[in-house]
Structure formats: structure tokens, C-alpha cells
Amino acid sequence: MERIGGYLVERRLGEGGMGTVYLARTRGGRPVALKVAKAELAADPVFRERFRSEVEAARAVGGFHTAPVVDADVDGETLWLATAYVPGPTLAERLAADGAMDEPQLRSLGAALAEALESIHSCGLVHRDLKPGNIIMAVDGPRVLDFGISRAVESNRLTATGTAFGTPGFLAPEQALGHDVTGAADVFALGAVLVAAAGGSAWGEGTPMGLMYRSVHEPPDLAAVPAALVDVVAACLAKEPADRPTPGVLLDRLTEPAPAPAGPDTPPYAATLVDAPPPSPAPTPATPPPAPAIPSPASAILSPAPATPASAPAIPAPAAVSPAPAPAFTPPPPPSTPPYQPPLQTATPPHPPAQSTTPPHLPAQPTTPPHLSATPPHLSAQPAAAPAPYGFGPPPVPYGSPEVVLADAQAGVVVSASGVLLELAGTTADFGWDEIAHVERHWVGNRLTVTVRLWDGTVYSCELNARRRARLTAWLAQLDPVLVRYLTR
């Protein structure tokens, strides 16, 4: 098999304006996407100089929604660029197979693309050719490709043909007219991508010249866009660059939390998780649980530790708690926690009173099994422990084999005794605990990202949209103790 720049080429992935893209591997076996420039481009001194500067800027681009540049040759006879290989279908392939996206999926896609553009623009780059074919629907979220070479290719095409670089139907008016291009052109393309993902076409069908004419002179067709997103998509497709939102503003608009439903979807303790009153001096079993305070900073790395944590977290519970024995998996309290004394019941309990089952010559025994705490942690009047680096105070080892399942409309995370499973749009990545070096969870706004780092250095991430602060809080309260359980074994 052929080697290019020390990379072993396995197969051809595709071809574009720059040249050919191959799947290749490093000497250690790591996959990369190797983009090799066409010979006629590599022979052009103007292209070579622009390619060099663009690659240097692209090396600084990071974030969850791009494919980072890992290597390049800007001086050799053959010019090439290697990026991290991101498996998965393109957005164009996904839409052809599954059809149009609904509103939650469109919001998630738009937010991911806006976040990618923020990373690209912050390094002084403009993509210039954002379209469904340049977006990979990876297991951990959409990834934007080819952000490091677009301007170099554009420079050559303008010199050679005098025509605009990009894809008609996604070109901003200033691109179609050959004017200077800024990051606002990428926002315009993002708006056109969202229309396509909704099942429509912002500028209809026809010849490339016809599409470019309509993008400059006519309003977009937004009939396929859900009503709640029409305004934000229309703002992206404004004719004047100054009238379009920045990627940061667009990210805010696409992730605005929806009003909490008044129906059964709202848990009875949601208000407590957001704004809990101070604990009563003498709580009763019916007292709602205090909310676990979200720790600061808003990022934490969970990795194997030599010792088991010693204090218990505050765990949310339903608004009404039965006086029956504590639930399974409730860890014992620290030694300083006084035993819980339930108040006298004036009404007949749903089960026989304890004293009726205790022979008179024996002292009354606690009804709580020996492995469980007599004091439900969520009813304890003790002050909560200070936040630890990995969550709501160091949780103790839960009893049994706990698991947690977190999911939104498009993605999911499962943590269990067998390992961690990440899922996005039906595509899954499953890892056993023997493969996992550590797990990181991070949140921005109401979005929670769970990242799995393997011992071989591979990193996988999955982003979930909680949409409400209360739901995010509940997710963290479930996730942290279970991760600590398996990462401190």
C-alpha cells in the first residue's frame, strides 16, 4: 500500500475542490483523514503560500464540533493535510436516508454548527463552504470538516476562473458577488443548512447561476422550517452581513430553554431542585429533598482514585417519602451523623406497627436492614459537605450494581457495571471499564457533555441537551455517584 508523509493509505474516502481524501493510518495504527492537494494546485506559488498560512491557523482550532488538524506538509512536492478521522455519515447522507429533522434535532444541529463556527472564527479563519456534505454526523455530535483549506482553494479559483468559491444554494450574497468574505458568510450558510435539514431548499432548485441570483435578490423559502425556528433562520439568511447574528448569539437563541410543561412531564420535585428552601430544624418523612448545589467550576474529571470517598451526597427524592425502610442503594452516613428518630405516627400506618412484632422480653430493634442507613440522606438535618472536585461531595460506594441512563431526543449516555455507552441518532460506542482511563463531564448552560478517554488515548464525547436547569441538576445527581462507584474500584 502507498505511503504519503509516513501515513499508510488504506482507501479513498472522496474527492473535493482541493484534491483527494484518503483514510490512512499512523505507524501506531491511529486513523487519520489525509487530504492530498491536486498537482496543479501544488504547482501554484500563490496557493502554496495561502495553504501554509491557512494550515497554521487551522492547527489552533479546537472544540467538540470540528476535526482537528494533526499533521501537514506545506513544503514538499506533494501538499497534504491530516486531520483526525471522524467516522460517520455526512449530513447529506443522513438526510437522504432518514428524511427531514424535527425541531429539537434542528436546534441541536444548529447549536453544534454555531459552536464549531465560534471555534473556527476565533482563530481568524472563515470556512467559506459550509454545506451538508462537509458536516459529519459523528457518534458524539456533528463535526465540521475542511475548515483549514477553503481560503487557499478559493484564492486559486478566483485567480484562475474569476468565479466565486463555494456551493450554490449555500453561498452568501457577498460570496456570489465576489466581495470580501467574513464569518457572517458562514452564518448565512448555516441558515441554508438548517433549511435543507428541515427538508426544504432556501433558494429552490435550478442551475448554479439561478441559485446564486435568488440568494442575492430574492427572499428565502422557509416553508419547511418549524414555526419556532423561522425567525432565527431568517436572521441567518439576511442579505446584509451586518444583519446576521454572530455564532455566539445564534448559539444562545438555539439553546433557549423551552417553558416547562404543566402536564405530567414535570416531576413533582422540579421546583425543589431549582430553588430549595432552607432545611427545617426537624424534617419529617414528607419534607421535599434539598437540591444538590451544582459545584463550581462547571467541569470535573472523574478518574480512578486510591481511596473510597467518605461522605454522602444529597440525593434528590420524590416529594412524598413513605416511612417504610430506606430504599436500596442508600449508603451509610458518616459516623458523625446522629441516628434518625422518626416522629410518632398518629394515623394507622399502612403496615403493622413495629412494637406488635417485638416480643416483650426483647428490646425494640431497628427495622432498617444492616447495610442501609437508618437516616435517609435526603432527610438529614446535617449541613451538606463542601463540593469536591468530582461533584456534590465525595459520594460513598453505592450498594449493589447501580446504573444511570441519561437521554435527550437525539443522544444518550448509559453508565453501568459493564462500562459506558454513548449513543447519537442510533449510532453507539460502547466501552468496558478495563478500556477507560477516565471520564470527564462538563456543562455549559443546560447542555451536558460526557467525555470518555481510553487508555490508548482515544477520546469520545456525547452531548445531551437537558433544556431545563432542573433536569440538568437531576442528571448530575444521578451521574456523579455512579461514576465514582466504578472509577474508584
Coordinates of N, CA and C in Angstrom, one line a residue, residues 300-478:
A300 N -15.6 18.8 35.6 CA -15.0 17.8 36.5 C -14.4 16.6 35.8
I301 N -13.3 16.1 36.3 CA -12.7 14.9 35.7 C -12.8 13.8 36.7
L302 N -13.4 12.7 36.4 CA -13.6 11.6 37.2 C -12.6 10.5 36.8
S303 N -11.6 10.2 37.7 CA -10.6 9.3 37.3 C -10.3 8.3 38.5
P304 N -9.7 7.2 38.3 CA -9.5 6.2 39.4 C -8.8 6.9 40.5
A305 N -9.2 6.6 41.8 CA -8.6 7.1 42.9 C -8.3 6.0 43.9
P306 N -7.3 6.2 44.8 CA -6.9 5.0 45.6 C -7.8 4.8 46.8
A307 N -8.6 5.8 47.2 CA -9.5 5.6 48.4 C -10.9 5.9 48.0
T308 N -11.8 5.3 48.8 CA -13.2 5.5 48.7 C -13.6 6.7 49.4
P309 N -14.4 7.6 48.8 CA -14.8 8.9 49.5 C -15.6 8.5 50.7
A310 N -15.6 9.5 51.6 CA -16.1 9.2 53.0 C -17.4 9.9 53.3
S311 N -17.9 10.8 52.6 CA -19.1 11.5 52.9 C -20.2 11.3 51.9
A312 N -21.5 11.4 52.3 CA -22.5 11.1 51.4 C -23.1 12.4 50.7
P313 N -23.5 12.2 49.4 CA -24.1 13.4 48.7 C -25.5 13.5 49.0
A314 N -26.1 14.7 48.7 CA -27.5 14.8 48.9 C -28.2 14.4 47.6
I315 N -29.0 13.4 47.7 CA -29.6 12.8 46.5 C -31.1 13.1 46.4
P316 N -31.6 13.6 45.3 CA -33.0 14.0 45.2 C -33.9 12.9 45.4
A317 N -35.1 13.1 45.9 CA -36.1 12.1 46.1 C -37.5 12.7 45.8
P318 N -38.5 11.8 45.6 CA -39.8 12.3 45.3 C -40.3 13.2 46.5
A319 N -41.4 14.0 46.2 CA -41.9 14.9 47.2 C -42.5 14.2 48.4
A320 N -43.1 13.1 48.3 CA -43.6 12.3 49.4 C -42.8 11.1 49.6
V321 N -42.3 10.9 50.9 CA -41.5 9.7 51.2 C -42.2 8.8 52.2
S322 N -42.3 7.6 51.8 CA -43.0 6.6 52.7 C -42.2 6.4 54.0
P323 N -42.8 6.1 55.1 CA -42.0 5.8 56.3 C -41.5 4.4 56.3
A324 N -41.6 3.7 55.2 CA -41.0 2.3 55.1 C -39.5 2.4 55.1
P325 N -38.8 1.2 55.2 CA -37.4 1.2 55.3 C -36.7 2.0 54.1
A326 N -35.5 2.5 54.4 CA -34.8 3.2 53.3 C -34.7 2.4 52.1
P327 N -34.6 3.1 50.9 CA -34.6 2.4 49.6 C -33.2 1.7 49.5
A328 N -33.2 0.7 48.6 CA -31.9 0.0 48.3 C -31.0 1.0 47.6
F329 N -29.7 0.7 47.8 CA -28.6 1.5 47.3 C -28.3 2.8 48.1
T330 N -29.0 3.0 49.3 CA -28.7 4.1 50.1 C -27.5 3.9 51.0
P331 N -26.4 4.7 50.8 CA -25.2 4.3 51.5 C -25.3 4.8 53.0
P332 N -24.4 4.2 53.9 CA -24.5 4.6 55.3 C -23.9 6.0 55.4
P333 N -24.4 6.7 56.5 CA -24.0 8.1 56.7 C -22.6 8.0 57.4
P334 N -21.9 9.2 57.4 CA -20.6 9.2 58.1 C -20.9 9.0 59.6
P335 N -19.8 8.6 60.4 CA -20.0 8.3 61.8 C -20.6 9.5 62.6
S336 N -20.4 10.7 62.1 CA -20.9 11.9 62.9 C -22.4 12.1 62.7
T337 N -23.0 11.4 61.8 CA -24.4 11.6 61.6 C -25.2 10.9 62.7
P338 N -26.1 11.7 63.4 CA -26.8 11.1 64.5 C -27.9 10.2 63.9
P339 N -28.3 9.1 64.6 CA -29.4 8.3 64.1 C -30.7 9.0 64.0
Y340 N -31.4 8.7 62.9 CA -32.7 9.4 62.6 C -33.8 8.8 63.5
Q341 N -34.6 9.7 64.1 CA -35.7 9.3 65.0 C -37.0 9.7 64.3
P342 N -37.7 8.8 63.7 CA -39.0 9.2 63.1 C -40.0 9.7 64.1
P343 N -40.8 10.7 63.8 CA -41.8 11.1 64.7 C -42.9 10.1 64.9
L344 N -43.6 10.3 66.0 CA -44.8 9.4 66.3 C -45.8 9.5 65.3
Q345 N -46.4 8.4 64.8 CA -47.4 8.4 63.9 C -48.8 8.4 64.6
T346 N -49.6 9.4 64.2 CA -50.9 9.5 64.9 C -51.9 8.7 64.1
A347 N -51.7 8.5 62.8 CA -52.6 7.7 62.0 C -52.1 6.2 61.9
T348 N -53.0 5.4 61.6 CA -52.6 3.9 61.4 C -51.7 3.8 60.2
P349 N -50.5 3.3 60.4 CA -49.6 3.1 59.2 C -50.1 2.0 58.3
P350 N -49.6 2.0 57.0 CA -50.1 1.0 56.1 C -49.5 -0.4 56.4
H351 N -48.7 -0.5 57.4 CA -48.1 -1.8 57.7 C -48.3 -2.0 59.2
P352 N -48.2 -3.2 59.8 CA -48.3 -3.4 61.2 C -47.3 -2.6 62.0
P353 N -47.6 -2.0 63.1 CA -46.7 -1.3 63.9 C -45.5 -2.2 64.4
A354 N -44.4 -1.5 64.5 CA -43.2 -2.3 64.9 C -43.3 -3.0 66.2
Q355 N -44.0 -2.3 67.2 CA -44.0 -2.9 68.5 C -44.8 -4.2 68.6
S356 N -45.7 -4.4 67.7 CA -46.5 -5.6 67.7 C -45.7 -6.8 67.3
T357 N -44.6 -6.6 66.6 CA -43.8 -7.8 66.2 C -42.6 -8.0 67.1
T358 N -42.4 -7.2 68.2 CA -41.3 -7.3 69.1 C -41.7 -8.0 70.4
P359 N -41.2 -9.2 70.7 CA -41.5 -9.8 72.0 C -41.2 -8.9 73.1
P360 N -42.0 -9.0 74.2 CA -41.9 -8.0 75.3 C -40.6 -8.2 76.0
H361 N -39.9 -9.4 76.0 CA -38.7 -9.5 76.8 C -37.5 -9.1 76.0
L362 N -37.7 -8.7 74.7 CA -36.6 -8.2 73.9 C -36.7 -6.7 73.6
P363 N -35.5 -6.0 73.5 CA -35.6 -4.6 73.2 C -36.0 -4.4 71.7
A364 N -36.7 -3.3 71.4 CA -37.1 -3.0 70.1 C -35.8 -2.9 69.2
Q365 N -35.9 -3.5 68.0 CA -34.8 -3.5 67.1 C -35.1 -2.6 65.9
P366 N -34.1 -1.9 65.3 CA -34.4 -1.1 64.1 C -34.9 -2.0 63.0
T367 N -35.8 -1.4 62.2 CA -36.3 -2.2 61.0 C -35.5 -2.0 59.8
T368 N -34.5 -1.1 59.8 CA -33.7 -0.9 58.6 C -32.7 -2.0 58.5
P369 N -32.5 -2.7 57.3 CA -31.5 -3.7 57.1 C -30.1 -3.2 57.5
P370 N -29.2 -4.1 57.9 CA -27.9 -3.6 58.5 C -27.1 -2.9 57.5
H371 N -27.3 -3.1 56.1 CA -26.4 -2.5 55.2 C -26.9 -1.1 54.8
L372 N -28.1 -0.7 55.3 CA -28.7 0.6 54.9 C -28.6 1.5 56.1
S373 N -28.6 2.8 55.8 CA -28.6 3.8 56.8 C -30.0 4.0 57.4
A374 N -30.1 4.2 58.8 CA -31.4 4.5 59.4 C -31.8 5.9 59.1
T375 N -30.9 6.7 58.6 CA -31.3 8.1 58.3 C -31.2 8.3 56.9
P376 N -32.4 8.5 56.2 CA -32.3 8.8 54.8 C -31.5 10.0 54.5
P377 N -30.5 10.0 53.6 CA -29.6 11.1 53.5 C -30.3 12.4 53.1
H378 N -31.4 12.3 52.3 CA -32.1 13.5 51.9 C -32.9 14.1 53.0
L379 N -33.1 13.4 54.1 CA -33.8 14.0 55.3 C -32.9 14.4 56.4
S380 N -31.6 14.3 56.2 CA -30.7 14.6 57.3 C -30.6 16.1 57.5
A381 N -30.6 16.5 58.8 CA -30.5 18.0 59.1 C -29.1 18.4 59.1
Q382 N -28.1 17.6 58.8 CA -26.7 18.0 58.9 C -26.4 18.8 57.6
P383 N -25.5 19.8 57.8 CA -25.1 20.6 56.6 C -24.4 19.8 55.6
A384 N -24.6 20.1 54.3 CA -24.0 19.4 53.2 C -22.5 19.6 53.2
A385 N -21.8 18.5 52.7 CA -20.3 18.6 52.6 C -19.9 19.6 51.6
A386 N -18.8 20.2 51.7 CA -18.3 21.1 50.7 C -18.1 20.4 49.4
P387 N -18.3 21.1 48.2 CA -18.2 20.4 46.9 C -16.8 19.8 46.7
A388 N -16.7 18.6 46.2 CA -15.4 18.0 45.9 C -15.2 18.2 44.4
P389 N -13.9 17.9 44.0 CA -13.6 18.2 42.5 C -14.4 17.4 41.6
Y390 N -15.0 16.3 42.0 CA -15.8 15.4 41.1 C -17.3 15.5 41.3
G391 N -17.8 16.4 42.1 CA -19.3 16.5 42.1 C -19.8 17.0 43.4
F392 N -20.9 16.5 43.9 CA -21.6 17.0 45.1 C -21.0 16.4 46.4
G393 N -19.8 16.6 46.7 CA -19.2 16.0 47.8 C -18.8 14.6 47.4
P394 N -17.8 14.0 48.1 CA -17.4 12.6 47.7 C -18.4 11.6 48.0
P395 N -19.1 11.0 47.1 CA -20.2 10.0 47.4 C -19.5 8.7 47.9
P396 N -20.2 8.0 48.7 CA -19.7 6.7 49.1 C -20.0 5.6 48.1
V397 N -19.5 4.5 48.2 CA -19.7 3.4 47.2 C -21.2 3.0 47.3
P398 N -22.0 3.1 46.3 CA -23.3 2.6 46.4 C -23.4 1.1 46.5
Y399 N -24.5 0.7 47.1 CA -24.8 -0.7 47.3 C -25.2 -1.4 46.0
G400 N -24.7 -2.6 45.7 CA -25.2 -3.3 44.6 C -24.5 -2.8 43.3
S401 N -25.1 -2.9 42.2 CA -24.6 -2.5 40.9 C -25.4 -1.5 40.2
P402 N -25.3 -0.2 40.6 CA -26.1 0.8 40.1 C -25.8 1.2 38.7
E403 N -26.8 1.8 38.0 CA -26.5 2.3 36.7 C -27.3 3.6 36.5
V404 N -27.0 4.4 35.5 CA -27.7 5.6 35.2 C -27.9 5.7 33.7
V405 N -29.1 6.1 33.3 CA -29.4 6.3 31.9 C -29.8 7.7 31.7
L406 N -29.1 8.5 30.8 CA -29.4 9.9 30.5 C -29.7 10.0 29.0
A407 N -30.8 10.7 28.6 CA -31.1 10.7 27.2 C -31.9 12.0 26.9
D408 N -31.6 12.5 25.7 CA -32.5 13.6 25.1 C -33.1 13.1 23.8
A409 N -33.6 13.9 23.0 CA -34.2 13.5 21.8 C -33.3 12.8 20.8
Q410 N -32.0 13.1 20.9 CA -31.1 12.6 19.9 C -29.9 11.8 20.4
A411 N -29.6 11.9 21.6 CA -28.4 11.3 22.2 C -28.7 10.6 23.5
G412 N -27.8 9.7 24.0 CA -27.9 9.1 25.2 C -26.6 8.6 25.8
V413 N -26.6 8.5 27.1 CA -25.4 8.0 27.9 C -25.9 7.0 28.9
V414 N -25.3 5.8 28.9 CA -25.6 4.7 29.8 C -24.3 4.4 30.6
V415 N -24.3 4.4 31.9 CA -23.2 4.0 32.7 C -23.7 2.9 33.6
S416 N -23.0 1.7 33.5 CA -23.4 0.5 34.2 C -22.2 -0.3 34.7
A417 N -22.4 -1.4 35.3 CA -21.3 -2.2 35.7 C -20.4 -2.7 34.6
S418 N -21.0 -2.8 33.4 CA -20.2 -3.2 32.2 C -19.3 -2.2 31.6
G419 N -19.7 -0.9 31.8 CA -18.9 0.2 31.2 C -19.8 1.4 30.9
V420 N -19.4 2.1 29.8 CA -20.1 3.4 29.4 C -20.5 3.2 27.9
L421 N -21.7 3.5 27.6 CA -22.2 3.5 26.3 C -22.7 4.9 25.9
L422 N -22.2 5.4 24.7 CA -22.6 6.7 24.2 C -23.4 6.4 22.9
E423 N -24.5 7.2 22.7 CA -25.3 6.9 21.6 C -25.7 8.3 21.0
L424 N -25.7 8.4 19.6 CA -26.2 9.5 18.9 C -26.9 9.1 17.7
A425 N -28.2 9.4 17.6 CA -29.0 9.1 16.4 C -28.9 7.6 16.0
G426 N -28.9 6.7 17.0 CA -28.9 5.3 16.7 C -27.5 4.7 16.5
T427 N -26.5 5.5 16.5 CA -25.1 5.0 16.4 C -24.5 5.0 17.8
T428 N -23.9 3.9 18.2 CA -23.4 3.7 19.6 C -21.9 3.4 19.6
A429 N -21.3 3.8 20.7 CA -19.9 3.5 21.0 C -19.9 3.0 22.5
D430 N -19.5 1.7 22.7 CA -19.6 1.0 23.9 C -18.2 0.7 24.4
F431 N -17.9 1.0 25.7 CA -16.5 0.8 26.2 C -16.6 0.1 27.6
G432 N -15.8 -0.9 27.8 CA -15.7 -1.6 29.1 C -14.8 -0.8 30.1
W433 N -15.0 -1.0 31.4 CA -14.2 -0.3 32.3 C -12.7 -0.6 32.2
D434 N -12.3 -1.7 31.7 CA -10.9 -2.0 31.5 C -10.3 -1.2 30.4
E435 N -11.1 -0.6 29.5 CA -10.6 0.2 28.4 C -10.5 1.7 28.8
I436 N -11.3 2.1 29.9 CA -11.5 3.5 30.2 C -10.4 4.0 31.2
A437 N -9.7 5.1 30.8 CA -8.7 5.7 31.7 C -9.4 6.7 32.6
H438 N -10.3 7.5 32.1 CA -11.1 8.3 33.0 C -12.3 8.9 32.2
V439 N -13.3 9.5 32.9 CA -14.5 10.1 32.3 C -14.6 11.5 32.8
E440 N -14.8 12.4 31.9 CA -15.0 13.8 32.2 C -16.4 14.2 31.9
R441 N -17.0 15.0 32.7 CA -18.3 15.6 32.4 C -18.2 17.1 32.6
H442 N -18.9 17.8 31.7 CA -18.8 19.3 31.6 C -20.1 19.8 31.2
W443 N -20.5 20.9 31.7 CA -21.8 21.5 31.2 C -21.6 23.0 30.9
V444 N -22.3 23.5 29.9 CA -22.5 24.9 29.6 C -23.9 25.2 29.4
G445 N -24.5 26.1 30.1 CA -25.9 26.3 30.1 C -26.6 25.1 30.5
N446 N -27.5 24.6 29.7 CA -28.3 23.3 30.0 C -27.8 22.1 29.2
R447 N -26.6 22.2 28.7 CA -26.0 21.2 27.9 C -24.9 20.4 28.7
L448 N -25.1 19.1 28.8 CA -24.1 18.3 29.5 C -23.3 17.5 28.5
T449 N -22.0 17.5 28.6 CA -21.1 16.7 27.7 C -20.4 15.7 28.6
V450 N -20.5 14.4 28.2 CA -19.8 13.3 28.8 C -18.7 12.8 27.9
T451 N -17.4 12.9 28.3 CA -16.3 12.5 27.5 C -15.6 11.3 28.1
V452 N -15.4 10.3 27.3 CA -14.7 9.1 27.7 C -13.3 9.1 27.1
R453 N -12.3 8.9 27.9 CA -10.9 8.9 27.5 C -10.4 7.5 27.7
L454 N -9.9 6.8 26.7 CA -9.5 5.4 26.8 C -8.0 5.4 27.1
W455 N -7.5 4.2 27.5 CA -6.1 4.1 27.8 C -5.2 4.3 26.6
D456 N -5.7 4.0 25.4 CA -4.9 4.1 24.2 C -4.9 5.6 23.7
G457 N -5.5 6.5 24.4 CA -5.5 7.9 24.1 C -6.7 8.4 23.2
T458 N -7.6 7.5 22.8 CA -8.7 7.8 22.0 C -9.8 8.5 22.9
V459 N -10.4 9.5 22.4 CA -11.4 10.3 23.1 C -12.7 10.3 22.4
Y460 N -13.8 10.0 23.1 CA -15.2 10.0 22.6 C -16.0 10.9 23.5
S461 N -16.9 11.7 22.9 CA -17.8 12.6 23.6 C -19.2 12.5 23.2
C462 N -20.1 12.8 24.1 CA -21.5 12.8 23.7 C -22.2 14.0 24.4
E463 N -22.9 14.8 23.7 CA -23.6 16.0 24.3 C -25.1 15.8 24.4
L464 N -25.6 16.1 25.6 CA -27.0 16.0 25.9 C -27.6 17.3 26.2
N465 N -28.8 17.6 25.7 CA -29.5 18.9 26.0 C -30.6 18.6 27.0
A466 N -30.3 19.1 28.3 CA -31.3 19.0 29.3 C -32.5 19.9 29.2
R467 N -32.3 21.0 28.5 CA -33.3 22.0 28.2 C -33.8 22.8 29.4
R468 N -33.7 22.2 30.6 CA -34.2 22.9 31.8 C -33.1 22.7 32.9
R469 N -32.9 23.7 33.7 CA -31.9 23.6 34.8 C -32.2 22.5 35.7
A470 N -33.5 22.3 36.0 CA -33.9 21.3 37.0 C -33.5 19.9 36.5
R471 N -33.6 19.7 35.2 CA -33.3 18.4 34.6 C -31.8 18.1 34.7
L472 N -31.0 19.2 34.3 CA -29.6 19.1 34.4 C -29.1 18.7 35.8
T473 N -29.7 19.4 36.8 CA -29.3 19.1 38.2 C -29.6 17.7 38.5
A474 N -30.8 17.2 38.1 CA -31.1 15.8 38.4 C -30.2 14.8 37.7
W475 N -29.8 15.1 36.5 CA -28.8 14.3 35.7 C -27.5 14.2 36.5
L476 N -27.0 15.3 37.0 CA -25.7 15.3 37.7 C -25.8 14.5 39.0
A477 N -26.9 14.7 39.7 CA -27.1 14.0 40.9 C -27.1 12.4 40.7
Q478 N -27.6 12.0 39.6 CA -27.6 10.6 39.2 C -26.3 10.1 38.8

